[in-house]
mmCIF file of C-alpha atoms in Angstrom:
data_model
loop_
_atom_site.group_PDB
_atom_site.id
_atom_site.type_symbol
_atom_site.label_atom_id
_atom_site.label_comp_id
_atom_site.label_asym_id
_atom_site.label_seq_id
_atom_site.Cartn_x
_atom_site.Cartn_y
_atom_site.Cartn_z
ATOM 1 C CA MET A 20 0.000 0.000 0.000
ATOM 2 C CA SER A 21 2.843 2.382 0.816
ATOM 3 C CA ASP A 22 4.356 1.713 -2.628
ATOM 4 C CA LEU A 23 1.067 2.721 -4.242
ATOM 5 C CA VAL A 24 0.874 5.927 -2.204
ATOM 6 C CA ASP A 25 4.493 6.785 -2.991
ATOM 7 C CA ALA A 26 3.898 6.182 -6.698
ATOM 8 C CA LEU A 27 0.790 8.379 -6.605
ATOM 9 C CA LEU A 28 2.679 11.212 -4.886
ATOM 10 C CA ILE A 29 5.589 11.012 -7.319
ATOM 11 C CA GLY A 30 3.093 10.998 -10.191
ATOM 12 C CA VAL A 31 1.372 14.083 -8.789
ATOM 13 C CA LYS A 32 4.689 15.918 -8.556
ATOM 14 C CA SER A 33 5.544 14.971 -12.126
ATOM 15 C CA GLY A 34 2.110 16.124 -13.316
ATOM 16 C CA LEU A 35 2.667 19.517 -11.711
ATOM 17 C CA GLY A 36 6.386 19.913 -12.414
ATOM 18 C CA PHE A 37 8.315 21.663 -15.149
ATOM 19 C CA GLN A 38 8.101 18.694 -17.539
ATOM 20 C CA ALA A 39 4.304 18.913 -17.532
ATOM 21 C CA ILE A 40 4.615 22.655 -18.167
ATOM 22 C CA PHE A 41 6.983 21.918 -21.044
ATOM 23 C CA PHE A 42 4.523 19.550 -22.717
ATOM 24 C CA ALA A 43 1.576 21.829 -21.948
ATOM 25 C CA LEU A 44 3.191 24.758 -23.792
ATOM 26 C CA LEU A 45 4.220 22.531 -26.688
ATOM 27 C CA ALA A 46 0.670 21.176 -26.887
ATOM 28 C CA ILE A 47 -0.865 24.663 -26.691
ATOM 29 C CA GLY A 48 1.223 25.646 -29.705
ATOM 30 C CA ILE A 49 0.218 22.479 -31.551
ATOM 31 C CA ASN A 50 -3.388 23.219 -30.635
ATOM 32 C CA VAL A 51 -3.133 26.561 -32.423
ATOM 33 C CA HIS A 52 -1.563 24.838 -35.430
ATOM 34 C CA PHE A 53 -3.501 21.586 -35.633
ATOM 35 C CA GLY A 54 -6.578 22.041 -33.466
ATOM 36 C CA TYR A 55 -7.676 25.467 -34.664
ATOM 37 C CA THR A 56 -6.000 25.940 -38.071
ATOM 38 C CA GLY A 57 -5.534 22.400 -39.381
ATOM 39 C CA LEU A 58 -1.751 22.711 -39.866
ATOM 40 C CA LEU A 59 0.234 19.480 -39.462
ATOM 41 C CA ASN A 60 3.348 20.580 -37.611
ATOM 42 C CA PHE A 61 5.473 17.561 -36.654
ATOM 43 C CA GLY A 62 8.494 19.627 -35.628
ATOM 44 C CA GLN A 63 7.257 21.602 -32.628
ATOM 45 C CA ILE A 64 10.308 20.475 -30.656
ATOM 46 C CA ALA A 65 12.527 22.534 -32.992
ATOM 47 C CA PHE A 66 10.972 25.745 -31.666
ATOM 48 C CA ALA A 67 11.445 24.477 -28.112
ATOM 49 C CA MET A 68 15.115 23.781 -28.804
ATOM 50 C CA LEU A 69 15.648 27.275 -30.149
ATOM 51 C CA GLY A 70 13.947 28.705 -27.072
ATOM 52 C CA GLY A 71 16.084 26.689 -24.655
ATOM 53 C CA PHE A 72 19.330 27.272 -26.484
ATOM 54 C CA GLY A 73 18.431 30.922 -27.041
ATOM 55 C CA ILE A 74 18.703 31.455 -23.293
ATOM 56 C CA ALA A 75 21.635 29.076 -22.794
ATOM 57 C CA ILE A 76 23.825 30.522 -25.550
ATOM 58 C CA SER A 77 22.959 34.141 -24.744
ATOM 59 C CA VAL A 78 23.833 33.777 -21.050
ATOM 60 C CA SER A 79 26.640 31.188 -21.076
ATOM 61 C CA GLN A 80 28.424 32.070 -24.309
ATOM 62 C CA TRP A 81 27.617 35.701 -24.983
ATOM 63 C CA GLY A 82 27.342 36.965 -21.417
ATOM 64 C CA LEU A 83 23.958 38.615 -22.002
ATOM 65 C CA PRO A 84 21.297 39.083 -19.301
ATOM 66 C CA PHE A 85 18.794 36.251 -18.821
ATOM 67 C CA TRP A 86 15.830 38.273 -20.081
ATOM 68 C CA VAL A 87 17.701 39.213 -23.254
ATOM 69 C CA GLY A 88 18.188 35.476 -23.783
ATOM 70 C CA VAL A 89 14.409 35.029 -23.540
ATOM 71 C CA LEU A 90 13.949 37.549 -26.353
ATOM 72 C CA VAL A 91 16.672 35.875 -28.405
ATOM 73 C CA GLY A 92 14.947 32.498 -28.052
ATOM 74 C CA ILE A 93 11.552 33.890 -29.057
ATOM 75 C CA ALA A 94 13.051 35.775 -32.006
ATOM 76 C CA ALA A 95 14.848 32.627 -33.209
ATOM 77 C CA ALA A 96 11.591 30.635 -33.078
ATOM 78 C CA VAL A 97 9.743 33.337 -35.022
ATOM 79 C CA VAL A 98 12.444 33.407 -37.708
ATOM 80 C CA LEU A 99 12.353 29.606 -38.040
ATOM 81 C CA ALA A 100 8.556 29.646 -38.307
ATOM 82 C CA LEU A 101 8.763 32.211 -41.107
ATOM 83 C CA LEU A 102 11.432 30.208 -42.929
ATOM 84 C CA LEU A 103 9.362 27.030 -42.676
ATOM 85 C CA GLY A 104 6.079 28.682 -43.566
ATOM 86 C CA LEU A 105 7.167 30.705 -46.579
ATOM 87 C CA PRO A 106 7.686 27.745 -48.950
ATOM 88 C CA THR A 107 5.149 25.293 -47.497
ATOM 89 C CA LEU A 108 1.968 27.031 -46.384
ATOM 90 C CA ARG A 109 0.739 27.520 -49.948
ATOM 91 C CA LEU A 110 0.959 23.748 -50.455
ATOM 92 C CA ARG A 111 -0.899 20.780 -48.947
ATOM 93 C CA ALA A 112 -0.632 20.021 -45.236
ATOM 94 C CA ASP A 113 1.648 17.015 -45.706
ATOM 95 C CA TYR A 114 4.425 19.214 -47.086
ATOM 96 C CA LEU A 115 4.505 21.235 -43.866
ATOM 97 C CA ALA A 116 4.567 18.003 -41.853
ATOM 98 C CA ILE A 117 7.537 16.657 -43.831
ATOM 99 C CA VAL A 118 9.495 19.910 -43.653
ATOM 100 C CA THR A 119 8.943 20.475 -39.931
ATOM 101 C CA ILE A 120 9.903 16.977 -38.783
ATOM 102 C CA ALA A 121 12.996 17.016 -40.995
ATOM 103 C CA THR A 122 13.985 20.474 -39.750
ATOM 104 C CA ALA A 123 13.610 19.468 -36.108
ATOM 105 C CA GLU A 124 15.883 16.461 -36.530
ATOM 106 C CA GLY A 125 18.318 18.438 -38.673
ATOM 107 C CA LEU A 126 18.620 21.163 -36.048
ATOM 108 C CA ARG A 127 19.249 18.615 -33.304
ATOM 109 C CA LEU A 128 22.020 16.993 -35.322
ATOM 110 C CA LEU A 129 23.471 20.416 -36.150
ATOM 111 C CA PHE A 130 23.500 21.556 -32.520
ATOM 112 C CA ARG A 131 25.274 18.356 -31.403
ATOM 113 C CA SER A 132 27.788 18.364 -34.262
ATOM 114 C CA VAL A 133 31.496 19.060 -33.906
ATOM 115 C CA SER A 134 31.233 22.219 -35.991
ATOM 116 C CA ALA A 135 28.687 23.696 -33.550
ATOM 117 C CA THR A 136 30.671 22.791 -30.422
ATOM 118 C CA PRO A 137 32.158 26.305 -29.940
ATOM 119 C CA VAL A 138 28.603 27.652 -29.605
ATOM 120 C CA THR A 139 26.450 24.815 -28.256
ATOM 121 C CA ASN A 140 29.194 22.706 -26.596
ATOM 122 C CA GLY A 141 28.177 19.767 -28.760
ATOM 123 C CA THR A 142 26.690 16.674 -27.158
ATOM 124 C CA ARG A 143 27.509 17.926 -23.648
ATOM 125 C CA GLY A 144 25.394 21.049 -24.063
ATOM 126 C CA LEU A 145 25.408 24.144 -21.888
ATOM 127 C CA SER A 146 24.688 24.649 -18.205
ATOM 128 C CA ALA A 147 24.918 27.208 -15.379
ATOM 129 C CA PHE A 148 22.719 29.792 -17.110
ATOM 130 C CA ASN A 149 19.643 29.787 -14.855
ATOM 131 C CA GLN A 150 21.137 31.141 -11.606
ATOM 132 C CA SER A 151 19.942 34.689 -12.167
ATOM 133 C CA PHE A 152 16.394 33.439 -12.666
ATOM 134 C CA ILE A 153 16.445 31.112 -9.642
ATOM 135 C CA ALA A 154 17.818 33.986 -7.557
ATOM 136 C CA LEU A 155 14.568 35.910 -8.175
ATOM 137 C CA ALA A 156 12.610 33.417 -6.081
ATOM 138 C CA PRO A 157 10.961 35.146 -3.083
ATOM 139 C CA TRP A 158 11.864 32.219 -0.811
ATOM 140 C CA ASP A 159 14.945 30.174 0.055
ATOM 141 C CA THR A 160 15.760 28.025 -2.954
ATOM 142 C CA GLN A 161 17.746 25.515 -0.864
ATOM 143 C CA THR A 162 14.902 24.702 1.533
ATOM 144 C CA ARG A 163 12.594 21.724 0.914
ATOM 145 C CA TYR A 164 8.853 22.435 0.953
ATOM 146 C CA ARG A 165 6.014 19.920 1.410
ATOM 147 C CA ILE A 166 3.030 20.450 -0.907
ATOM 148 C CA LEU A 167 0.236 17.882 -1.377
ATOM 149 C CA GLY A 168 2.445 15.302 0.264
ATOM 150 C CA THR A 169 5.295 15.899 -2.207
ATOM 151 C CA SER A 170 8.696 17.435 -1.542
ATOM 152 C CA TRP A 171 9.924 20.368 -3.627
ATOM 153 C CA SER A 172 13.122 22.379 -3.489
ATOM 154 C CA GLY A 173 12.750 26.138 -3.523
ATOM 155 C CA GLY A 174 14.152 26.271 -7.055
ATOM 156 C CA GLU A 175 11.764 23.602 -8.360
ATOM 157 C CA LEU A 176 8.837 25.403 -6.773
ATOM 158 C CA TRP A 177 9.855 28.743 -8.324
ATOM 159 C CA VAL A 178 10.227 27.275 -11.827
ATOM 160 C CA ALA A 179 6.877 25.486 -11.497
ATOM 161 C CA LEU A 180 5.098 28.621 -10.258
ATOM 162 C CA VAL A 181 6.406 30.834 -13.045
ATOM 163 C CA GLY A 182 5.812 28.076 -15.597
ATOM 164 C CA TRP A 183 2.158 27.592 -14.663
ATOM 165 C CA VAL A 184 1.642 31.362 -14.744
ATOM 166 C CA ILE A 185 2.986 31.326 -18.324
ATOM 167 C CA VAL A 186 0.648 28.426 -19.170
ATOM 168 C CA ALA A 187 -2.312 30.332 -17.683
ATOM 169 C CA LEU A 188 -1.449 33.456 -19.676
ATOM 170 C CA ALA A 189 -1.026 31.387 -22.851
ATOM 171 C CA CYS A 190 -4.452 29.787 -22.322
ATOM 172 C CA LEU A 191 -6.012 33.180 -21.694
ATOM 173 C CA LEU A 192 -4.456 34.556 -24.884
ATOM 174 C CA VAL A 193 -5.660 31.580 -26.951
ATOM 175 C CA TRP A 194 -9.149 31.876 -25.440
ATOM 176 C CA ALA A 195 -9.334 35.579 -26.320
ATOM 177 C CA LEU A 196 -7.934 35.124 -29.828
ATOM 178 C CA MET A 197 -10.226 32.246 -30.740
ATOM 179 C CA ARG A 198 -13.274 34.254 -29.693
ATOM 180 C CA SER A 199 -12.152 37.126 -31.942
ATOM 181 C CA PRO A 200 -12.768 37.480 -35.691
ATOM 182 C CA TRP A 201 -9.181 36.349 -36.255
ATOM 183 C CA GLY A 202 -9.816 33.081 -34.442
ATOM 184 C CA ARG A 203 -13.046 32.472 -36.323
ATOM 185 C CA VAL A 204 -11.156 32.816 -39.601
ATOM 186 C CA LEU A 205 -8.643 30.190 -38.405
ATOM 187 C CA LYS A 206 -11.465 27.767 -37.633
ATOM 188 C CA ALA A 207 -12.995 28.441 -41.028
ATOM 189 C CA ILE A 208 -9.630 27.723 -42.697
ATOM 190 C CA ARG A 209 -9.505 24.417 -40.827
ATOM 191 C CA GLU A 210 -12.937 23.463 -42.167
ATOM 192 C CA ASP A 211 -12.656 24.714 -45.772
ATOM 193 C CA GLU A 212 -9.891 27.068 -46.784
ATOM 194 C CA ASP A 213 -11.204 27.364 -50.338
ATOM 195 C CA ALA A 214 -14.435 28.848 -49.028
ATOM 196 C CA VAL A 215 -12.470 31.288 -46.860
ATOM 197 C CA ARG A 216 -10.351 32.294 -49.840
ATOM 198 C CA ALA A 217 -13.519 32.833 -51.884
ATOM 199 C CA LEU A 218 -14.705 35.299 -49.225
ATOM 200 C CA GLY A 219 -11.619 37.436 -49.823
ATOM 201 C CA LYS A 220 -9.488 36.406 -46.851
ATOM 202 C CA ASN A 221 -5.756 35.927 -47.280
ATOM 203 C CA VAL A 222 -5.489 32.315 -46.109
ATOM 204 C CA TYR A 223 -1.691 32.273 -46.437
ATOM 205 C CA ASN A 224 -1.255 35.217 -44.051
ATOM 206 C CA TYR A 225 -3.574 33.717 -41.446
ATOM 207 C CA LYS A 226 -1.753 30.385 -41.597
ATOM 208 C CA MET A 227 1.580 32.136 -41.192
ATOM 209 C CA GLN A 228 0.340 34.084 -38.175
ATOM 210 C CA ALA A 229 -0.933 30.883 -36.566
ATOM 211 C CA LEU A 230 2.362 29.105 -37.264
ATOM 212 C CA VAL A 231 4.350 31.931 -35.661
ATOM 213 C CA LEU A 232 2.080 32.098 -32.608
ATOM 214 C CA GLY A 233 2.341 28.350 -32.000
ATOM 215 C CA ALA A 234 6.115 28.568 -32.471
ATOM 216 C CA VAL A 235 6.357 31.190 -29.721
ATOM 217 C CA PHE A 236 4.469 28.902 -27.328
ATOM 218 C CA GLY A 237 6.860 26.082 -28.244
ATOM 219 C CA ALA A 238 9.863 28.313 -27.576
ATOM 220 C CA LEU A 239 8.490 29.246 -24.160
ATOM 221 C CA GLY A 240 8.111 25.549 -23.387
ATOM 222 C CA GLY A 241 11.718 24.927 -24.336
ATOM 223 C CA MET A 242 12.821 27.762 -22.064
ATOM 224 C CA VAL A 243 10.924 26.327 -19.092
ATOM 225 C CA TYR A 244 12.498 22.926 -19.733
ATOM 226 C CA ALA A 245 16.011 24.359 -20.010
ATOM 227 C CA VAL A 246 15.630 26.442 -16.854
ATOM 228 C CA GLY A 247 14.045 23.527 -14.979
ATOM 229 C CA THR A 248 16.868 21.113 -15.816
ATOM 230 C CA GLY A 249 19.553 23.791 -15.568
ATOM 231 C CA SER A 250 21.031 22.613 -18.857
ATOM 232 C CA ALA A 251 20.467 22.714 -22.603
ATOM 233 C CA ILE A 252 21.553 19.512 -24.355
ATOM 234 C CA PRO A 253 20.607 18.833 -27.997
ATOM 235 C CA ASP A 254 19.545 15.241 -27.310
ATOM 236 C CA GLN A 255 16.963 16.476 -24.787
ATOM 237 C CA TYR A 256 14.991 17.821 -27.744
ATOM 238 C CA GLN A 257 14.109 14.610 -29.581
ATOM 239 C CA ASN A 258 11.297 14.438 -32.137
ATOM 240 C CA ALA A 259 9.523 11.993 -29.838
ATOM 241 C CA ASN A 260 8.642 14.933 -27.598
ATOM 242 C CA THR A 261 6.541 16.434 -30.379
ATOM 243 C CA PHE A 262 4.459 13.273 -30.576
ATOM 244 C CA LEU A 263 4.106 13.122 -26.799
ATOM 245 C CA ALA A 264 2.746 16.669 -27.000
ATOM 246 C CA TYR A 265 0.298 15.461 -29.669
ATOM 247 C CA ALA A 266 -0.683 12.636 -27.313
ATOM 248 C CA ALA A 267 -1.362 15.192 -24.571
ATOM 249 C CA LEU A 268 -3.457 17.264 -26.981
ATOM 250 C CA ILE A 269 -5.479 14.245 -28.139
ATOM 251 C CA LEU A 270 -5.951 13.140 -24.534
ATOM 252 C CA GLY A 271 -7.247 16.517 -23.382
ATOM 253 C CA GLY A 272 -9.129 17.400 -26.554
ATOM 254 C CA ALA A 273 -8.101 19.350 -29.659
ATOM 255 C CA ALA A 274 -9.469 22.846 -30.285
ATOM 256 C CA ARG A 275 -10.179 23.319 -26.574
ATOM 257 C CA VAL A 276 -8.325 25.905 -24.519
ATOM 258 C CA LEU A 277 -7.714 23.674 -21.493
ATOM 259 C CA GLY A 278 -7.374 20.420 -23.434
ATOM 260 C CA PRO A 279 -3.582 20.583 -23.880
ATOM 261 C CA VAL A 280 -3.028 21.542 -20.233
ATOM 262 C CA VAL A 281 -5.172 18.788 -18.695
ATOM 263 C CA GLY A 282 -3.813 16.277 -21.207
ATOM 264 C CA SER A 283 -0.214 17.126 -20.288
ATOM 265 C CA ILE A 284 -0.881 16.792 -16.564
ATOM 266 C CA ILE A 285 -2.587 13.417 -17.009
ATOM 267 C CA LEU A 286 0.070 12.155 -19.439
ATOM 268 C CA LEU A 287 2.999 13.007 -17.141
ATOM 269 C CA PHE A 288 1.149 11.600 -14.132
ATOM 270 C CA ILE A 289 0.481 8.295 -15.885
ATOM 271 C CA LEU A 290 4.043 7.953 -17.186
ATOM 272 C CA GLN A 291 5.673 8.644 -13.823
ATOM 273 C CA PHE A 292 3.127 6.660 -11.801
ATOM 274 C CA ALA A 293 3.495 3.617 -14.052
ATOM 275 C CA ASP A 294 7.288 3.832 -13.924
ATOM 276 C CA THR A 295 7.474 4.137 -10.124
ATOM 277 C CA PHE A 296 4.777 1.588 -9.307
ATOM 278 C CA LEU A 297 6.044 -1.079 -11.705
ATOM 279 C CA ARG A 298 9.596 -0.717 -10.355
ATOM 280 C CA ALA A 299 8.262 -1.077 -6.808
ATOM 281 C CA LEU A 300 6.347 -4.233 -7.737
ATOM 282 C CA ILE A 301 9.447 -5.715 -9.352
ATOM 283 C CA SER A 302 11.708 -4.872 -6.396
ATOM 284 C CA ASN A 303 9.186 -6.430 -3.977
ATOM 285 C CA GLY A 304 8.950 -9.608 -6.040
ATOM 286 C CA VAL A 305 5.272 -9.144 -6.898
ATOM 287 C CA ILE A 306 6.239 -9.154 -10.585
ATOM 288 C CA PRO A 307 8.929 -11.806 -11.248
ATOM 289 C CA ASP A 308 12.066 -10.757 -13.111
ATOM 290 C CA ALA A 309 11.400 -13.456 -15.686
ATOM 291 C CA LEU A 310 8.183 -11.670 -16.655
ATOM 292 C CA LEU A 311 9.343 -8.054 -16.467
ATOM 293 C CA SER A 312 12.709 -6.552 -15.520
ATOM 294 C CA SER A 313 13.324 -3.034 -14.233
ATOM 295 C CA THR A 314 15.171 -2.161 -17.447
ATOM 296 C CA ASP A 315 11.985 -2.826 -19.422
ATOM 297 C CA VAL A 316 9.805 -0.495 -17.351
ATOM 298 C CA ALA A 317 10.773 2.625 -19.306
ATOM 299 C CA GLN A 318 9.389 1.053 -22.481
ATOM 300 C CA ILE A 319 6.390 -0.674 -20.882
ATOM 301 C CA ARG A 320 4.994 2.601 -19.542
ATOM 302 C CA PHE A 321 4.821 3.985 -23.086
ATOM 303 C CA VAL A 322 3.106 0.797 -24.216
ATOM 304 C CA LEU A 323 0.487 1.344 -21.506
ATOM 305 C CA VAL A 324 0.010 4.955 -22.603
ATOM 306 C CA GLY A 325 -0.310 3.807 -26.204
ATOM 307 C CA ILE A 326 -2.969 1.264 -25.311
ATOM 308 C CA GLY A 327 -4.833 3.918 -23.333
ATOM 309 C CA LEU A 328 -4.738 6.325 -26.272
ATOM 310 C CA MET A 329 -6.038 3.646 -28.643
ATOM 311 C CA LEU A 330 -8.946 2.945 -26.322
ATOM 312 C CA LEU A 331 -9.590 6.686 -26.032
ATOM 313 C CA LEU A 332 -9.657 7.086 -29.810
ATOM 314 C CA VAL A 333 -12.099 4.175 -30.078
ATOM 315 C CA PHE A 334 -14.544 5.233 -27.383
ATOM 316 C CA ARG A 335 -14.005 9.008 -27.206
ATOM 317 C CA PRO A 336 -11.950 10.236 -30.183
ATOM 318 C CA GLN A 337 -12.509 13.904 -29.301
ATOM 319 C CA GLY A 338 -10.587 13.561 -26.022
ATOM 320 C CA ILE A 339 -11.696 14.485 -22.522
ATOM 321 C CA PHE A 340 -12.934 18.018 -23.262
ATOM 322 C CA GLY A 341 -13.093 17.876 -27.049
ATOM 323 C CA ASP A 342 -16.004 18.043 -29.446
ATOM 324 C CA ARG A 343 -16.224 15.290 -32.073
ATOM 325 C CA ARG A 344 -16.835 17.918 -34.764
ATOM 326 C CA GLU A 345 -13.555 19.659 -33.925
ATOM 327 C CA VAL A 346 -11.398 16.640 -34.851
ATOM 328 C CA MET A 347 -13.007 16.044 -38.231
ATOM 329 C CA LEU A 348 -10.291 17.967 -40.046
ATOM 330 C CA ASP A 349 -9.925 18.263 -43.791
ATOM 331 C CA ALA A 350 -6.132 18.513 -44.079
ATOM 332 C CA ARG A 351 -4.996 20.350 -47.183
#
């Protein structure tokens, strides 16, 4: 029983920690792209990597203030979104999907390459760039705090607090934009862009604006992740993270303001709970090593999440908060 309680508490901390914030911001950006506009962006992690490394390089390598690094990361994500959108947004949706996933992997390989080592420090990445941010915490960052039965350091608590404030502001911005005429045009583009074009709207410009906005949210997610870990390493930003963010969006419900947030919390909780509880069962001999070893747990938890998502898509394809009509997209 104590193992179950411990696993639940660790899962709760993971669902409220900086990793959940990271996936929530990635999923909010994907929600703007995919949920509201119908854009298939499979390279959201590229914007996150630029956000994280924007801060890391600016502070560690260039000696700039932390907040200047934030602007550098956002500006880099905007530039990448423009470069990706210019040649692809006039074409079908699958071209954007191909370009974004290839760009994300290409950037990761570039940042970890020998030629980029003077700037990114190669595979070892950069560290020691978040002290000025942690120092802003209004409490002692070395003290441990007990919240909901979980233990947090002062630094972890500060990153989580600021991160969830950013998530709340992002949700508020998306809510306001999607209730505006601009947001209604995006939804119309998702349903039938030819009809929107026939009404005199510049579909290309609206798609580009949505791509840039979602990229900014992705960059903010990458910044939270980099500050939370205290390091920026290229291999932290794998393409798999983009698809985990899609899983969070599907779980919570596409084209819903709170869908990505709730989906990210549940996803991180399930992953961490399954990992901790299965390891406890193996160590106690409840699950024999011949059936499942501790080295297999990391993969098994994703299998469990995959099975859960398949069942969700069968019985409730719109997600927890979604509307079935919102996921009937006509990708172009």
